[in-house]
Short mmCIF file of C-alpha atoms in Angstrom, two decimals:
data_model
loop_
_atom_site.label_atom_id
_atom_site.label_comp_id
_atom_site.label_asym_id
_atom_site.label_seq_id
_atom_site.Cartn_x
_atom_site.Cartn_y
_atom_site.Cartn_z
CA ALA A 1287 141.23 71.84 100.15
CA GLY A 1288 137.88 71.50 101.61
CA VAL A 1289 138.57 74.02 104.68
CA GLY A 1290 139.89 76.45 102.07
CA LEU A 1291 136.86 76.00 99.68
CA SER A 1292 134.43 76.55 102.65
CA VAL A 1293 136.45 79.76 103.95
CA GLU A 1294 136.33 81.03 100.54
CA THR A 1295 132.75 80.47 99.89
CA ALA A 1296 131.79 81.93 103.47
CA SER A 1297 134.36 85.13 102.95
CA HIS A 1298 132.65 85.90 99.65
CA ASP A 1299 129.24 85.62 101.17
CA VAL A 1300 130.36 88.01 103.97
CA VAL A 1301 132.02 90.56 101.60
CA SER A 1302 128.67 90.81 99.70
CA LEU A 1303 126.66 91.26 102.84
CA ALA A 1304 129.26 93.98 104.26
CA TYR A 1305 128.85 95.80 101.10
CA LYS A 1306 124.92 95.75 100.99
CA ALA A 1307 124.86 97.09 104.78
CA GLN A 1308 127.44 99.56 104.15
CA ARG A 1309 125.14 101.01 101.29
CA ARG A 1310 121.90 100.67 103.03
CA LEU A 1311 123.32 102.25 106.06
CA GLY A 1312 124.49 105.20 103.94
CA LEU A 1313 120.96 105.52 102.20
CA VAL A 1314 119.59 105.78 105.88
CA LEU A 1315 122.13 108.57 106.75
CA GLU A 1316 121.29 110.52 103.54
CA LYS A 1317 117.50 109.94 103.65
CA PHE A 1318 116.66 110.45 107.37
CA ASP A 1319 117.25 113.79 109.58
CA LEU A 1320 119.00 112.24 112.44
CA GLN A 1321 120.10 113.91 115.76
CA ASP A 1322 123.91 114.49 116.05
CA GLU A 1323 124.59 111.58 118.45
CA ALA A 1324 122.58 109.23 116.34
CA ARG A 1325 124.43 110.23 113.15
CA THR A 1326 127.69 109.98 114.60
CA GLU A 1327 127.07 106.39 115.73
CA LEU A 1328 125.92 105.11 112.68
CA GLU A 1329 128.59 106.95 110.64
CA SER A 1330 130.94 105.10 113.09
CA VAL A 1331 129.29 101.61 112.34
CA GLN A 1332 129.34 102.68 108.60
CA GLY A 1333 133.41 102.97 109.06
CA ILE A 1334 133.45 99.61 110.53
CA LEU A 1335 131.75 97.90 107.76
CA VAL A 1336 133.88 99.77 105.29
CA TYR A 1337 137.06 98.15 107.23
CA VAL A 1338 135.57 94.75 107.38
CA HIS A 1339 134.53 94.88 103.70
CA ASP A 1340 138.09 96.02 102.48
CA HIS A 1341 139.99 93.69 104.56
CA LEU A 1342 137.75 90.63 103.33
CA VAL A 1343 138.40 91.69 99.79
CA ASP A 1344 142.12 91.55 100.28
CA ILE A 1345 141.75 87.88 102.18
CA GLN A 1346 139.71 86.74 98.83
CA GLU A 1347 143.09 87.76 97.01
CA LEU A 1348 144.52 84.50 98.54
CA PHE A 1349 142.51 82.14 96.77
CA ARG A 1350 143.02 80.22 93.53
CA PRO A 1351 146.36 81.85 93.02
CA ALA A 1352 147.12 79.84 90.00
CA ARG A 1353 143.87 80.82 88.16
CA ARG A 1354 144.26 84.56 88.69
CA ARG A 1355 145.53 86.70 85.55
CA ARG A 1356 148.84 88.07 86.19
CA ARG A 1357 149.42 91.91 86.22
CA LYS A 1358 152.07 94.29 86.98
CA ILE A 1359 152.24 94.63 90.71
CA ASP A 1360 154.04 97.00 92.57
CA LEU A 1361 155.87 95.02 95.61
CA LEU A 1362 156.17 97.82 97.82
CA GLU A 1363 152.36 98.51 97.92
CA ALA A 1364 151.73 94.53 98.30
CA LEU A 1365 153.97 94.18 101.38
CA LEU A 1366 152.27 97.46 103.08
CA LYS A 1367 149.16 95.51 102.44
CA VAL A 1368 150.34 92.40 104.13
CA LYS A 1369 151.54 94.62 107.10
CA ASP A 1370 148.19 96.05 107.21
CA LEU A 1371 146.63 92.63 107.16
CA VAL A 1372 148.66 91.42 110.15
CA SER A 1373 148.99 94.85 112.20
CA SER A 1374 146.67 93.63 115.11
CA ALA A 1375 148.43 90.26 115.49
CA LEU A 1376 152.02 92.12 115.36
CA GLU A 1377 150.86 94.66 117.87
CA SER A 1378 149.41 92.12 120.43
CA ALA A 1379 152.93 90.13 120.15
CA ASN A 1380 155.09 93.43 120.43
CA ILE A 1381 156.61 93.05 116.98
CA GLU A 1382 158.02 95.68 114.82
CA LEU A 1383 157.83 94.90 111.11
CA THR A 1384 159.63 97.32 108.87
CA VAL A 1385 159.16 97.44 105.13
CA GLN A 1386 162.40 99.48 103.41
CA GLU A 1387 161.16 101.38 100.47
CA PRO A 1388 163.19 100.54 97.24
CA SER A 1389 165.55 103.22 95.42
CA SER A 1390 162.98 102.78 92.15
CA PRO A 1391 159.68 101.36 91.80
CA PHE A 1392 159.97 97.51 92.12
CA ILE A 1393 157.31 96.06 89.64
CA VAL A 1394 156.69 92.39 88.79
CA LYS A 1395 154.21 90.61 86.60
CA THR A 1396 152.34 88.16 88.96
CA ASN A 1397 149.29 88.14 91.03
CA ASP A 1398 148.46 89.35 94.48
CA ALA A 1399 148.07 85.92 96.03
CA VAL A 1400 151.26 84.79 95.31
CA ILE A 1401 152.87 87.73 97.33
CA LEU A 1402 150.11 87.72 99.94
CA GLN A 1403 150.69 84.09 100.56
CA THR A 1404 154.39 83.77 100.75
CA PHE A 1405 154.76 86.99 102.95
CA LEU A 1406 151.98 86.28 105.19
CA ASN A 1407 153.55 82.57 105.86
CA LEU A 1408 156.83 84.29 106.45
CA VAL A 1409 155.51 86.63 109.11
CA ASP A 1410 153.46 83.88 110.73
CA ASN A 1411 156.71 81.68 111.10
CA SER A 1412 158.50 84.94 112.41
CA MET A 1413 155.86 85.55 114.93
CA PHE A 1414 155.74 81.82 116.56
CA TRP A 1415 159.77 81.99 116.85
CA LEU A 1416 159.96 85.54 117.88
CA ARG A 1417 158.14 84.54 121.22
CA GLN A 1418 161.32 83.37 122.31
CA CYS A 1419 162.86 86.99 122.05
CA ASP A 1420 162.31 89.82 124.56
CA PRO A 1421 159.61 91.90 123.76
CA GLY A 1422 161.53 94.85 123.03
CA GLN A 1423 163.93 92.80 120.65
CA ARG A 1424 161.15 91.09 118.38
CA ARG A 1425 161.56 92.59 114.86
CA ILE A 1426 160.93 91.65 111.18
CA LEU A 1427 162.75 93.50 108.43
CA ILE A 1428 161.69 93.30 104.74
CA GLN A 1429 164.14 94.79 102.49
CA LEU A 1430 163.46 95.64 98.70
CA ASN A 1431 166.16 95.84 96.11
CA SER A 1432 164.70 96.93 93.01
CA ARG A 1433 167.67 97.12 90.92
CA LYS A 1434 168.60 93.50 91.40
CA GLN A 1435 165.22 92.16 91.77
CA ILE A 1436 165.37 90.64 95.32
CA ILE A 1437 163.89 91.06 98.47
CA ARG A 1438 165.49 89.95 101.75
CA TYR A 1439 163.40 88.71 104.32
CA SER A 1440 164.78 88.67 108.07
CA ASP A 1441 163.92 88.62 111.69
CA SER A 1442 165.44 88.60 115.11
CA GLY A 1443 164.77 85.40 116.20
CA PRO A 1444 166.86 82.38 116.91
CA GLY A 1445 167.29 81.65 113.53
CA VAL A 1446 166.87 78.24 111.63
CA PRO A 1447 168.74 75.49 113.53
CA ARG A 1448 171.68 74.00 111.38
CA GLU A 1449 169.85 70.49 111.18
CA TYR A 1450 166.59 71.84 109.73
CA ARG A 1451 168.22 73.93 107.04
CA PRO A 1452 168.19 71.08 104.36
CA SER A 1453 164.65 70.31 104.98
CA ILE A 1454 162.66 73.73 105.55
CA PHE A 1455 161.25 73.80 102.37
CA ASP A 1456 160.08 69.83 102.18
CA PRO A 1457 156.38 69.32 102.52
CA PHE A 1458 155.22 68.34 106.11
CA PHE A 1459 158.61 69.30 107.52
CA SER A 1460 158.08 71.62 110.70
CA GLY A 1461 160.19 72.68 113.55
CA LYS A 1462 157.15 73.85 115.42
CA GLY A 1463 156.19 70.43 116.91
CA GLU A 1464 152.29 69.72 116.89
CA SER A 1465 151.46 73.31 116.06
CA GLY A 1466 153.04 73.37 112.58
CA LYS A 1467 151.79 71.53 109.56
CA GLY A 1468 154.87 71.87 107.56
CA LEU A 1469 153.23 72.90 104.22
CA GLY A 1470 153.67 76.89 104.45
CA LEU A 1471 157.22 77.21 102.84
CA TYR A 1472 156.68 74.41 100.51
CA ILE A 1473 153.69 76.08 99.23
CA ALA A 1474 155.32 79.38 98.85
CA ARG A 1475 158.43 78.00 97.14
CA ASN A 1476 156.19 76.20 94.46
CA LEU A 1477 153.97 79.11 93.95
CA LEU A 1478 156.79 81.38 93.12
CA ALA A 1479 158.60 78.90 90.99
CA ARG A 1480 155.39 78.87 88.99
CA HIS A 1481 155.52 82.15 88.33
CA GLY A 1482 159.33 82.25 87.67
CA PHE A 1483 160.46 83.33 91.03
CA SER A 1484 162.39 81.90 93.84
CA ILE A 1485 162.83 81.65 97.56
CA GLU A 1486 165.94 80.39 99.24
CA LEU A 1487 167.39 80.39 102.96
CA ALA A 1488 169.85 82.86 103.06
CA ASN A 1489 173.24 83.44 105.27
CA ASN A 1490 172.75 85.99 108.02
CA SER A 1491 176.24 87.34 107.87
CA GLY A 1492 176.11 91.06 106.86
CA SER A 1493 172.30 91.05 107.67
CA ASP A 1494 170.73 93.44 109.86
CA LEU A 1495 168.99 91.04 111.69
CA PRO A 1496 170.33 87.74 113.12
CA GLY A 1497 167.46 85.43 113.06
CA ALA A 1498 165.98 83.73 109.87
CA ASN A 1499 166.97 85.31 106.56
CA PHE A 1500 165.33 84.25 103.34
CA MET A 1501 166.21 85.60 99.83
CA LEU A 1502 163.41 86.03 97.39
CA ARG A 1503 164.69 86.29 93.91
CA PHE A 1504 162.30 88.02 90.75
CA GLY A 1505 164.25 87.69 88.00
CA GLY A 1506 167.18 89.94 88.66
CA ASP A 1507 171.13 89.18 89.07
CA ASP A 1508 172.47 87.55 91.99
CA GLU A 1509 173.58 89.45 94.94
#
């Protein structure tokens, strides 16, 4: 909790400073008659500041999820935001992440933090286990079914061992050894439950990917 509070405070300050630097740089570009080369370089710096600011704003959504006001959220947009946040890490690990669009808008009443924390945790877990696969076979697939109000999350990793299956949502249980804290799925399940949603380990029979499969339910009928 102390680490989370420290990160939240620091990221809030950096967001503010990045915004101020971005605005001041904009004033310089507007006020001074700069040579083409100098203007191009400063515009590049301004673009980097905008990128840093926007990503830190997204990260800020991870904090204090229980106290944020619920609103209608388009799950496709939220998941594309997750994909953008982890794009560099996925590229470095040679992992392909696909978000399949639903047949109609998939809207739920919640807050960004619940969705971001849940799926960032799932992706982080997949990235750990996908290291066991050949680079060309590392895939993550997120399928949205707006009619049934469910999302299937799956990867092409080794899957969840049978002996781990009853315990993966228990606090402090991890199959990662010393590198795992065993809190990610426990926290995700509790956050979702607080909003009337659920997550469970799914059978991978019939799934497009044979690794770990999870079913997330947002109030619709059973599959």
